Coordinates of C-alpha atoms and ligand atoms in Angstrom, one line a residue:
M1 CA -12.5 -14.8 23.2
T2 CA -10.1 -13.6 20.7
R3 CA -8.3 -10.6 21.2
E4 CA -7.7 -7.9 18.5
T5 CA -4.8 -8.1 16.0
F6 CA -2.6 -5.7 15.9
Y7 CA 0.7 -6.1 13.7
I8 CA 3.2 -3.3 13.4
T9 CA 6.8 -3.4 11.5
T10 CA 10.1 -1.3 11.3
A11 CA 11.8 -1.3 7.6
I12 CA 14.2 -4.3 7.4
S13 CA 17.7 -2.4 7.5
Y14 CA 20.5 -2.6 5.4
P15 CA 23.3 -4.7 7.6
N16 CA 26.4 -2.9 5.3
G17 CA 27.3 -1.7 8.8
S18 CA 27.2 -1.2 12.0
P19 CA 23.8 0.0 13.2
H20 CA 23.6 4.1 13.7
I21 CA 21.2 6.2 15.3
G22 CA 18.3 6.1 13.2
H23 CA 18.2 3.2 13.2
A24 CA 18.3 3.1 16.9
Y25 CA 15.3 5.9 16.8
E26 CA 13.1 3.7 14.3
L27 CA 13.4 0.2 16.5
I28 CA 12.2 2.5 19.9
A29 CA 9.3 4.5 18.9
T30 CA 7.8 0.8 16.8
D31 CA 8.8 -1.1 20.0
A32 CA 6.8 2.0 21.8
L33 CA 3.9 1.5 20.3
A34 CA 3.6 -1.9 20.0
R35 CA 3.9 -2.3 24.0
F36 CA 1.4 0.3 24.1
Q37 CA -0.8 -2.5 22.1
R38 CA -0.2 -4.9 23.6
L39 CA -0.4 -3.3 27.2
D40 CA -4.1 -2.4 26.0
G41 CA -5.1 -6.1 25.3
K42 CA -4.7 -6.6 21.5
D43 CA -3.2 -9.4 19.8
V44 CA 0.7 -8.0 18.9
M45 CA 2.6 -9.1 16.6
F46 CA 6.1 -6.7 16.1
L47 CA 8.5 -7.3 13.8
T48 CA 12.3 -6.1 12.6
G49 CA 15.5 -7.6 11.0
T50 CA 17.5 -7.6 8.1
D51 CA 17.6 -6.5 4.2
E52 CA 20.9 -8.8 3.3
H53 CA 20.9 -8.5 -0.4
G54 CA 21.2 -6.2 -3.3
I55 CA 23.4 -3.7 -4.6
K56 CA 24.3 -2.0 -1.6
M57 CA 25.4 -4.9 0.3
L58 CA 27.4 -6.1 -3.0
Q59 CA 29.3 -2.7 -3.1
T60 CA 30.4 -2.7 0.0
A61 CA 31.3 -6.5 0.4
R62 CA 33.6 -5.1 -2.3
K63 CA 35.4 -2.6 -0.4
E64 CA 36.0 -4.5 2.1
G65 CA 36.9 -7.8 0.4
L66 CA 34.5 -9.5 1.4
S67 CA 31.0 -12.0 0.1
A68 CA 28.1 -9.9 0.3
R69 CA 27.5 -13.3 2.6
D70 CA 30.2 -13.1 4.8
L71 CA 29.7 -9.1 5.2
A72 CA 25.5 -10.3 6.7
E73 CA 26.9 -12.7 8.3
R74 CA 29.4 -9.6 9.8
N75 CA 27.1 -7.3 10.4
T76 CA 23.1 -8.4 10.9
P77 CA 24.5 -10.2 14.3
Q78 CA 25.2 -6.2 15.5
F79 CA 21.5 -5.6 14.2
Q80 CA 20.2 -8.3 16.5
R81 CA 22.2 -6.8 19.8
M82 CA 21.0 -4.0 19.4
A83 CA 17.3 -4.6 19.5
E84 CA 18.4 -6.8 22.8
V85 CA 19.9 -3.3 24.3
L86 CA 17.4 -0.8 23.0
G87 CA 14.5 -3.3 25.0
A88 CA 12.7 -3.9 21.4
S89 CA 10.0 -6.4 22.3
N90 CA 10.0 -7.8 18.7
D91 CA 8.2 -10.9 18.4
D92 CA 10.6 -12.2 15.2
F93 CA 13.5 -11.0 14.2
I94 CA 13.7 -11.8 9.8
R95 CA 16.9 -11.6 8.0
T96 CA 16.1 -12.2 4.0
T97 CA 18.4 -14.7 2.9
E98 CA 16.3 -17.1 4.7
E99 CA 14.7 -20.0 3.0
R100 CA 11.5 -19.0 4.5
H101 CA 11.9 -15.3 2.1
R102 CA 12.7 -16.8 -0.5
K103 CA 9.3 -18.8 -1.1
A104 CA 7.5 -16.3 0.1
C105 CA 9.7 -14.1 -2.4
Q106 CA 8.7 -16.3 -5.4
A107 CA 5.6 -17.0 -4.0
I108 CA 4.4 -13.5 -4.1
W109 CA 6.4 -12.9 -7.9
K110 CA 4.2 -15.8 -9.5
A111 CA 0.9 -14.8 -7.7
M112 CA 1.3 -11.1 -10.0
A113 CA 3.1 -12.8 -13.0
G114 CA 0.3 -15.3 -12.5
N115 CA -2.3 -11.9 -13.1
G116 CA 0.1 -10.7 -16.1
D117 CA 1.5 -8.3 -14.1
I118 CA 4.7 -9.2 -15.0
Y119 CA 6.2 -9.0 -18.5
L120 CA 10.0 -9.0 -20.0
G121 CA 12.0 -6.2 -21.8
S122 CA 15.2 -4.3 -21.3
Y123 CA 16.7 -2.3 -19.6
S124 CA 19.1 0.6 -20.3
G125 CA 21.2 3.1 -18.7
W126 CA 24.8 4.4 -17.9
Y127 CA 27.0 0.8 -16.2
S128 CA 29.2 0.8 -14.1
V129 CA 30.8 -2.6 -14.0
R130 CA 33.0 -1.9 -10.7
D131 CA 29.9 -0.5 -8.7
E132 CA 27.6 -3.3 -10.7
A133 CA 25.1 -0.1 -10.8
Y134 CA 23.4 2.1 -12.9
Y135 CA 23.5 5.9 -12.9
G136 CA 21.3 8.5 -14.5
E137 CA 22.6 10.5 -17.2
E138 CA 22.3 13.3 -14.8
E139 CA 25.0 11.5 -12.2
T140 CA 27.3 11.0 -15.1
E141 CA 30.0 13.0 -16.3
L142 CA 31.9 13.1 -19.7
R143 CA 36.0 13.2 -19.1
E144 CA 38.9 15.4 -21.4
D145 CA 39.6 11.3 -21.6
G146 CA 36.8 10.5 -23.5
V147 CA 35.1 8.4 -21.1
R148 CA 32.3 8.7 -19.6
Y149 CA 32.7 8.4 -15.1
G150 CA 30.0 7.7 -12.8
P151 CA 29.6 9.4 -9.1
Q152 CA 31.7 7.1 -7.2
G153 CA 34.8 8.3 -10.0
T154 CA 34.5 4.6 -12.2
P155 CA 33.9 4.3 -15.9
V156 CA 30.8 3.7 -17.0
E157 CA 29.1 2.1 -20.5
W158 CA 25.9 2.6 -22.7
V159 CA 24.5 -0.8 -21.5
E160 CA 21.1 -2.7 -22.1
E161 CA 20.3 -5.8 -20.2
E162 CA 17.0 -8.2 -20.2
S163 CA 15.1 -7.2 -17.6
Y164 CA 11.2 -8.1 -16.2
F165 CA 9.1 -5.4 -15.4
F166 CA 6.3 -4.5 -13.1
R167 CA 2.9 -3.2 -14.7
L168 CA 2.7 -0.5 -12.2
S169 CA 1.3 2.0 -14.7
A170 CA -2.0 0.1 -15.3
Y171 CA -1.8 0.9 -10.8
Q172 CA -2.4 4.2 -11.0
E173 CA -5.8 4.8 -10.7
R174 CA -6.2 2.1 -8.4
L175 CA -3.8 3.5 -5.6
L176 CA -5.0 7.1 -6.4
K177 CA -8.4 5.7 -5.5
H178 CA -7.2 4.0 -2.7
Y179 CA -5.7 7.2 -1.2
E180 CA -8.7 8.8 -1.3
E181 CA -11.1 6.6 -0.2
N182 CA -8.3 5.8 2.5
P183 CA -7.0 9.0 4.1
D184 CA -5.7 7.2 7.3
F185 CA -3.1 5.6 4.7
I186 CA -0.3 7.2 5.0
G187 CA 0.9 9.9 7.7
P188 CA 1.7 12.3 8.5
A189 CA 0.6 14.5 6.2
E190 CA 3.1 16.1 3.8
R191 CA 4.1 12.8 2.7
R192 CA 0.9 11.8 1.6
N193 CA 0.4 15.0 -0.1
E194 CA 3.5 14.2 -1.7
I195 CA 2.7 10.3 -2.6
V196 CA -0.6 11.4 -4.2
S197 CA 1.4 13.9 -6.6
F198 CA 4.0 11.6 -7.2
V199 CA 1.3 9.3 -8.8
R200 CA -0.8 11.5 -10.2
S201 CA 2.0 12.7 -12.3
G202 CA 2.2 9.8 -14.0
L203 CA 3.7 5.7 -13.4
R204 CA 5.9 3.9 -15.4
D205 CA 6.4 0.3 -15.3
L206 CA 9.2 -0.9 -12.9
S207 CA 12.3 -3.0 -13.8
I208 CA 11.8 -5.7 -11.3
S209 CA 15.1 -8.2 -12.2
R210 CA 18.9 -8.0 -12.5
T211 CA 21.1 -9.9 -14.6
T212 CA 24.6 -8.3 -13.8
F213 CA 24.8 -9.9 -10.1
D214 CA 23.2 -13.0 -8.1
W215 CA 23.5 -11.4 -4.7
G216 CA 19.6 -11.9 -4.4
V217 CA 16.3 -13.6 -4.7
P218 CA 16.5 -16.0 -8.2
V219 CA 13.4 -15.5 -10.2
P220 CA 11.2 -18.4 -10.5
G221 CA 11.3 -20.4 -14.0
D222 CA 14.1 -17.9 -15.0
E223 CA 17.9 -18.6 -12.5
K224 CA 19.6 -16.1 -14.2
H225 CA 17.7 -12.9 -13.3
V226 CA 17.6 -12.4 -9.6
M227 CA 14.6 -10.0 -7.8
Y228 CA 15.6 -6.1 -7.6
V229 CA 16.1 -5.9 -4.1
W230 CA 13.3 -4.1 -3.1
V231 CA 10.5 -6.6 -4.0
D232 CA 12.8 -9.2 -2.2
A233 CA 13.0 -6.6 0.9
L234 CA 9.3 -5.8 0.8
T235 CA 8.1 -8.9 0.7
N236 CA 9.6 -9.8 4.6
Y237 CA 6.9 -8.1 5.5
I238 CA 4.2 -11.2 4.6
T239 CA 6.9 -14.0 5.1
A240 CA 7.4 -13.9 8.5
L241 CA 3.6 -14.1 8.7
G242 CA 4.0 -17.7 6.6
Y243 CA 3.0 -16.3 3.3
P244 CA 2.4 -17.8 0.9
D245 CA 0.6 -20.3 3.9
T246 CA -2.3 -17.7 4.1
H247 CA -3.9 -20.7 6.7
G248 CA -1.3 -20.8 9.1
E249 CA -0.9 -19.9 13.2
R250 CA 0.1 -16.3 12.0
W251 CA -1.7 -15.2 8.5
R252 CA -4.2 -14.0 11.2
Y253 CA -1.9 -10.3 11.2
W254 CA -2.3 -9.6 7.6
P255 CA -2.7 -6.9 6.4
A256 CA -0.5 -5.1 8.8
D257 CA -2.0 -2.0 11.1
V258 CA 0.7 0.1 10.8
H259 CA 4.6 -0.3 8.6
V260 CA 6.6 2.4 10.7
I261 CA 9.7 3.3 7.7
G262 CA 11.9 6.6 7.6
K263 CA 10.6 9.0 5.1
D264 CA 13.0 8.8 2.6
I265 CA 11.4 4.8 1.8
T266 CA 8.1 6.8 1.8
R267 CA 7.9 5.5 -2.2
F268 CA 8.6 1.8 -2.3
H269 CA 6.0 1.6 1.1
A270 CA 2.8 3.6 -0.5
V271 CA 3.4 2.9 -3.9
Y272 CA 5.5 0.0 -5.1
W273 CA 4.1 -1.9 -2.1
P274 CA 0.3 -1.8 -2.0
A275 CA 0.3 -2.3 -6.0
F276 CA 2.1 -5.6 -5.9
L277 CA -0.4 -6.4 -3.2
M278 CA -3.4 -5.4 -5.0
S279 CA -0.9 -7.8 -8.0
A280 CA -1.0 -10.7 -5.5
G281 CA -4.7 -10.4 -4.7
L282 CA -3.9 -9.6 -1.0
P283 CA -5.3 -6.8 1.3
L284 CA -3.6 -3.8 1.8
P285 CA -1.4 -2.9 5.2
R286 CA -3.8 -0.1 7.1
R287 CA -1.7 2.2 7.7
V288 CA 2.0 3.6 6.4
F289 CA 4.0 5.7 8.7
S290 CA 7.0 8.1 8.3
H291 CA 9.0 9.4 10.7
G292 CA 11.7 11.6 10.2
F293 CA 15.4 11.9 10.1
L294 CA 17.8 12.0 13.3
F295 CA 20.8 14.4 13.4
N296 CA 23.6 15.3 15.6
R297 CA 24.0 18.4 16.9
G298 CA 27.4 18.8 15.6
E299 CA 28.7 19.1 18.9
K300 CA 30.7 16.5 20.9
M301 CA 28.6 14.4 23.3
S302 CA 30.5 14.8 26.1
K303 CA 34.5 15.0 27.0
S304 CA 34.5 11.5 28.1
V305 CA 33.5 9.2 25.4
G306 CA 33.6 12.0 22.2
N307 CA 30.7 12.6 19.9
V308 CA 28.5 9.5 20.9
V309 CA 26.5 8.3 17.8
D310 CA 26.4 4.9 18.3
P311 CA 23.8 3.3 20.1
F312 CA 25.6 1.5 21.8
T313 CA 27.9 4.2 23.4
L314 CA 24.7 6.1 24.4
V315 CA 22.7 3.9 26.9
E316 CA 25.7 2.9 27.7
H317 CA 26.2 6.4 29.1
Y318 CA 22.6 7.9 29.6
G319 CA 21.0 4.9 29.9
L320 CA 18.4 2.5 28.3
D321 CA 15.3 4.7 29.5
Q322 CA 17.1 7.6 29.5
V323 CA 17.7 7.7 25.9
R324 CA 14.0 5.7 25.3
Y325 CA 12.3 8.9 26.9
F326 CA 14.5 11.2 25.1
F327 CA 13.6 10.7 21.9
L328 CA 10.4 9.4 22.6
R329 CA 9.7 12.6 23.5
E330 CA 12.1 15.3 22.2
V331 CA 11.5 14.4 18.8
P332 CA 7.2 14.6 17.4
F333 CA 7.2 11.6 15.9
G334 CA 7.4 12.4 11.8
Q335 CA 9.6 15.6 12.1
D336 CA 12.9 15.1 11.6
G337 CA 15.1 16.0 15.3
S338 CA 18.3 16.7 16.6
Y339 CA 20.4 15.6 19.3
S340 CA 23.2 16.9 21.7
H341 CA 24.5 16.2 25.4
E342 CA 22.7 19.6 26.2
A343 CA 19.7 18.4 25.3
I344 CA 19.9 14.6 26.2
A345 CA 21.1 15.6 29.5
G346 CA 18.9 18.3 30.2
R347 CA 15.7 16.0 29.8
I348 CA 17.0 13.5 32.0
N349 CA 17.2 15.6 34.5
A350 CA 14.3 18.0 34.0
D351 CA 11.1 15.6 33.3
L352 CA 13.1 12.2 34.6
A353 CA 14.5 12.9 38.1
N354 CA 13.3 16.0 38.9
D355 CA 9.8 15.8 38.0
L356 CA 8.3 12.0 37.8
G357 CA 11.7 10.7 40.0
N358 CA 11.4 13.4 43.3
L359 CA 7.7 12.7 43.4
A360 CA 8.3 8.9 44.1
Q361 CA 10.8 9.4 45.7
R362 CA 8.8 12.3 48.3
S363 CA 5.9 10.1 48.9
L364 CA 7.5 7.0 49.0
S365 CA 10.2 8.2 51.8
M366 CA 7.0 9.7 53.4
I367 CA 5.5 6.6 53.1
A368 CA 8.6 4.5 54.9
K369 CA 9.0 6.8 57.4
N370 CA 5.3 7.5 58.5
C371 CA 3.2 4.8 57.2
G372 CA 5.2 2.2 58.7
G373 CA 6.3 0.9 54.7
K374 CA 2.9 -0.1 54.1
V375 CA -0.1 1.5 51.6
P376 CA -1.4 4.0 53.0
A377 CA -4.9 4.8 54.7
R378 CA -7.3 6.0 52.2
G379 CA -9.6 7.9 54.6
T380 CA -11.9 9.7 52.9
L381 CA -11.0 11.6 49.2
A382 CA -11.2 15.0 48.9
E383 CA -11.8 17.1 46.2
P384 CA -8.2 17.6 45.0
D385 CA -7.5 14.0 45.5
K386 CA -10.6 12.7 43.0
T387 CA -9.5 15.2 40.3
I388 CA -5.7 14.3 40.4
L389 CA -6.8 10.5 40.6
A390 CA -9.2 11.1 38.0
R391 CA -6.2 13.2 35.7
A392 CA -3.7 10.6 36.2
E393 CA -6.6 8.2 34.6
A394 CA -7.8 10.8 31.6
A395 CA -3.9 10.2 30.3
L396 CA -5.1 6.5 29.2
A397 CA -7.6 7.9 26.7
A398 CA -5.1 10.7 26.1
G399 CA -3.0 7.8 24.8
R400 CA -5.1 5.6 23.0
E401 CA -5.8 8.8 20.9
A402 CA -2.6 9.6 19.8
M403 CA -0.7 6.7 19.9
G404 CA -3.3 5.9 17.4
R405 CA -1.8 8.0 15.0
Q406 CA 1.4 7.3 15.3
A407 CA 1.8 10.5 17.3
I408 CA 3.8 9.3 20.3
H409 CA 5.1 12.4 21.4
A410 CA 1.8 13.2 22.3
A411 CA 0.9 10.1 24.3
L412 CA 4.5 11.1 26.6
A413 CA 3.6 14.4 26.6
A414 CA -0.1 13.7 28.3
V415 CA 1.6 11.5 30.7
F416 CA 4.0 13.9 32.1
E417 CA 1.4 16.7 32.6
V418 CA -0.2 14.7 35.2
V419 CA 3.2 14.1 36.6
A420 CA 3.6 18.0 36.8
E421 CA -0.2 18.6 37.9
A422 CA 1.1 15.4 41.1
N423 CA 3.6 17.1 41.6
R424 CA 1.9 20.3 42.3
Y425 CA -1.0 18.7 44.1
F426 CA 1.6 17.3 46.4
A427 CA 3.0 20.5 47.2
G428 CA -0.1 22.5 47.6
E429 CA -1.3 19.4 49.9
A430 CA 2.3 19.4 51.9
P431 CA 1.9 16.0 54.0
W432 CA 5.0 16.8 56.1
A433 CA 2.9 19.6 57.1
L434 CA 0.0 17.1 58.5
R435 CA 2.0 15.2 59.9
K436 CA 1.7 16.9 63.5
T437 CA -1.9 18.3 62.7
D438 CA -3.8 15.6 61.0
P439 CA -2.3 12.6 60.4
A440 CA -5.5 11.1 58.7
R441 CA -5.6 13.1 56.1
M442 CA -1.7 13.1 55.6
E443 CA -2.1 9.7 54.9
T444 CA -5.5 10.0 52.4
V445 CA -2.9 12.3 50.3
L446 CA 0.3 10.3 50.5
Y447 CA -2.1 7.4 49.9
T448 CA -3.4 9.0 46.7
T449 CA 0.2 10.2 45.5
A450 CA 1.2 6.9 45.7
E451 CA -1.9 5.9 43.5
V452 CA -1.2 8.4 41.4
L453 CA 2.0 7.0 40.9
R454 CA 0.8 3.6 40.3
R455 CA -1.2 4.4 37.2
L456 CA 1.1 6.7 35.7
A457 CA 4.0 3.9 35.9
I458 CA 1.8 1.6 33.9
L459 CA 1.4 4.2 31.7
C460 CA 5.4 4.9 31.1
Q461 CA 5.7 1.0 30.2
P462 CA 5.6 1.5 26.4
Y463 CA 8.4 4.6 26.4
M464 CA 10.1 3.1 29.7
P465 CA 9.9 -0.4 30.3
G466 CA 12.6 -1.1 32.5
S467 CA 12.3 2.3 34.6
A468 CA 8.1 1.5 35.2
A469 CA 8.4 -2.1 36.3
R470 CA 10.9 -0.7 38.9
L471 CA 8.3 2.0 40.6
L472 CA 5.8 -0.7 40.5
D473 CA 7.8 -3.3 42.4
L474 CA 8.2 -0.2 44.3
L475 CA 4.8 -0.2 44.8
A476 CA 3.8 -3.9 45.1
V477 CA 2.0 -4.1 42.2
P478 CA 1.7 -7.9 41.2
A479 CA 3.7 -8.7 38.0
E480 CA -0.9 -9.6 36.6
G481 CA -1.8 -5.9 37.1
R482 CA 0.2 -3.7 35.2
T483 CA -2.1 -3.8 31.9
F484 CA -4.2 -0.5 30.9
A485 CA -7.1 -2.1 32.0
D486 CA -6.0 -2.4 36.0
I487 CA -5.1 1.3 35.5
G488 CA -9.1 2.3 37.0
E489 CA -10.7 2.0 40.2
A490 CA -11.4 -1.6 40.9
H491 CA -7.3 -1.9 41.2
M492 CA -6.4 1.0 43.4
L493 CA -3.9 0.0 45.4
V494 CA -4.9 -2.0 48.6
P495 CA -3.9 0.0 52.0
G496 CA -2.1 -1.9 54.6
T497 CA -0.2 -4.1 51.5
P498 CA 3.8 -4.0 52.9
L499 CA 6.0 -1.7 50.9
P500 CA 9.8 -2.7 49.6
P501 CA 12.0 -0.2 51.0
P502 CA 12.4 2.8 48.8
A503 CA 15.1 3.4 46.0
P504 CA 15.5 6.3 43.4
V505 CA 14.3 4.9 40.0
F506 CA 15.7 8.3 37.6
P507 CA 19.0 9.6 39.0
R508 CA 20.3 12.5 37.6
H509 CA 22.9 12.6 34.9
V510 CA 25.7 14.0 36.2
E511 CA 29.1 14.2 33.4
A512 CA 32.4 12.2 34.9
E513 CA 34.2 14.7 34.9
E514 CA 31.4 17.2 36.7
T515 CA 32.2 14.6 39.7
G516 CA 35.7 15.1 39.2
Q517 CA 36.7 11.9 38.6
G518 CA 37.0 11.9 35.2
S519 CA 37.1 8.9 33.5
Ligands
ME8_601 O1 16.5 1.9 3.6 N1 17.5 9.5 11.2 O2 17.5 0.1 5.1 P1 18.8 1.3 5.6 C1 15.9 8.2 11.5 N2 16.6 -2.1 4.1 N3 15.8 7.5 10.5 C2 16.6 7.0 9.5 C3 18.3 7.6 9.4 C4 18.1 8.4 10.0 N4 19.6 9.8 10.6 N5 18.9 6.8 8.5 C5 17.8 6.0 8.0 C6 16.7 1.1 3.9 N6 16.7 6.0 8.1 C7 16.0 -0.7 3.8 C8 14.7 -1.1 3.6 S1 12.2 -1.7 4.1 C9 11.2 -3.2 3.4 C10 13.5 -2.0 3.3 C11 15.8 4.6 8.7 O3 19.2 0.3 6.4 C12 15.4 4.1 7.4 O4 14.5 5.7 6.8 O5 19.1 2.5 5.1 C13 14.7 3.2 7.4 O6 13.5 3.1 7.5 C14 15.7 2.3 7.9 O7 16.4 3.7 9.0 C15 16.1 1.6 7.7 O8 17.6 2.3 6.2

């Protein structure tokens, strides 16, 4: 049986500096979406990478006295390391300087040209030789010395250069029709509305080549031009699937199910990219989802570490799953959000240590002490047992619905509502009091709690893969019994199965200075 495919991508980052928290946020969220579909039985392809061409890279390289290639060689490994440190489950990491990508870009260019959508014209504007960039009139200033300056303080001159253009204007009606017929093409709704009104207001043809520098993919047949970086960058999504070979192993993943991007680059993904694809005769992605921006709320994150903004330090300080949980739960995906030490520590201690961690620790220690370290006897399930078990199972359906529209926070909230309910169940049934009065009932309550924990741990895997795996280990759930298909009744814990000694999975976050140890 062939499984349903699911192709998901992040934007590819400019490696003109070290990865920052925005890059980490996008990767963590996309990873959770990818893991969810994988656990749900889909054949998933998850892509991330770096966008190494273009003027941004050149300008930073120049400032640092490097070539753009050397800058990319220096910084891209940091993005690759970030993917590892964040536990990203990406299937490939694409770099736009790779040979496979040059081939794909030249092929899509030829396809668009073959369709009559590329023509040679001229591009003019205020150009800074030093910045190698064009600026809008409003970004420049004519000073008293009679010279016009750009926003970086470098002189600009009026330049007209030969440039290839893409006939974007010809796609206005087709794009509007596509948005109309595919209401889920752009999410969230605010971004969709912005794009629809932008396209309605009229599209101008797009300059898609440059002759003032050579850091890019050469235009086929006219190598003094390099492609505009966004033609090159967007094409990465099909390069990784083997384009132009549409008969290869990976082509089955096209069209993408969702491109996850930040809100500042929605226009490129929801207007230019579908127009390029229509022109090249390729199917369009099913959805483009724009997340919000993350801001550091100003405060020092911790006295001992200073202002923690880089993802590596954040993970080292709070723990990987703690950071993943915080970003995914705290910020409604699609909206802007902020982070601060208080907010992160608060979430870790309230949700993870107190709610989920305590439930696991209390019930598993009771089992170790009172049930011979084995999965307790199940007995006859009473109404409250059946109710909480059903709630844990229902969180899967809620998660599916939410993750289908990238509402990661809602899927995670559905899991933690069950955690809260399971705590009420455990307190209400008070197994410690049953130990003397009704030991059989105590075992049933502990069995039910352990089984609820098993379901919750399976459901937590997309967001907190490491901690969820440790919890499943404590419940002696075999590695092959951890998918969403294993949540239901047919796969319930088997009484009498030996369990490893319990160990805490979600420690409280305590700052070094609070313990008096300093650092
Ligand atoms: O835009 N919060 O690269 P990039 C959340 N190379 N997300 C943020 C953010 C923040 N503070 N800052 C940036 C590019 N992002 C292009 C993409 S795709 C074919 C080419 C997001 O390194 C940003 O919105 O500037 C984008 O989705 C991603 O990080 C990479 O940004």
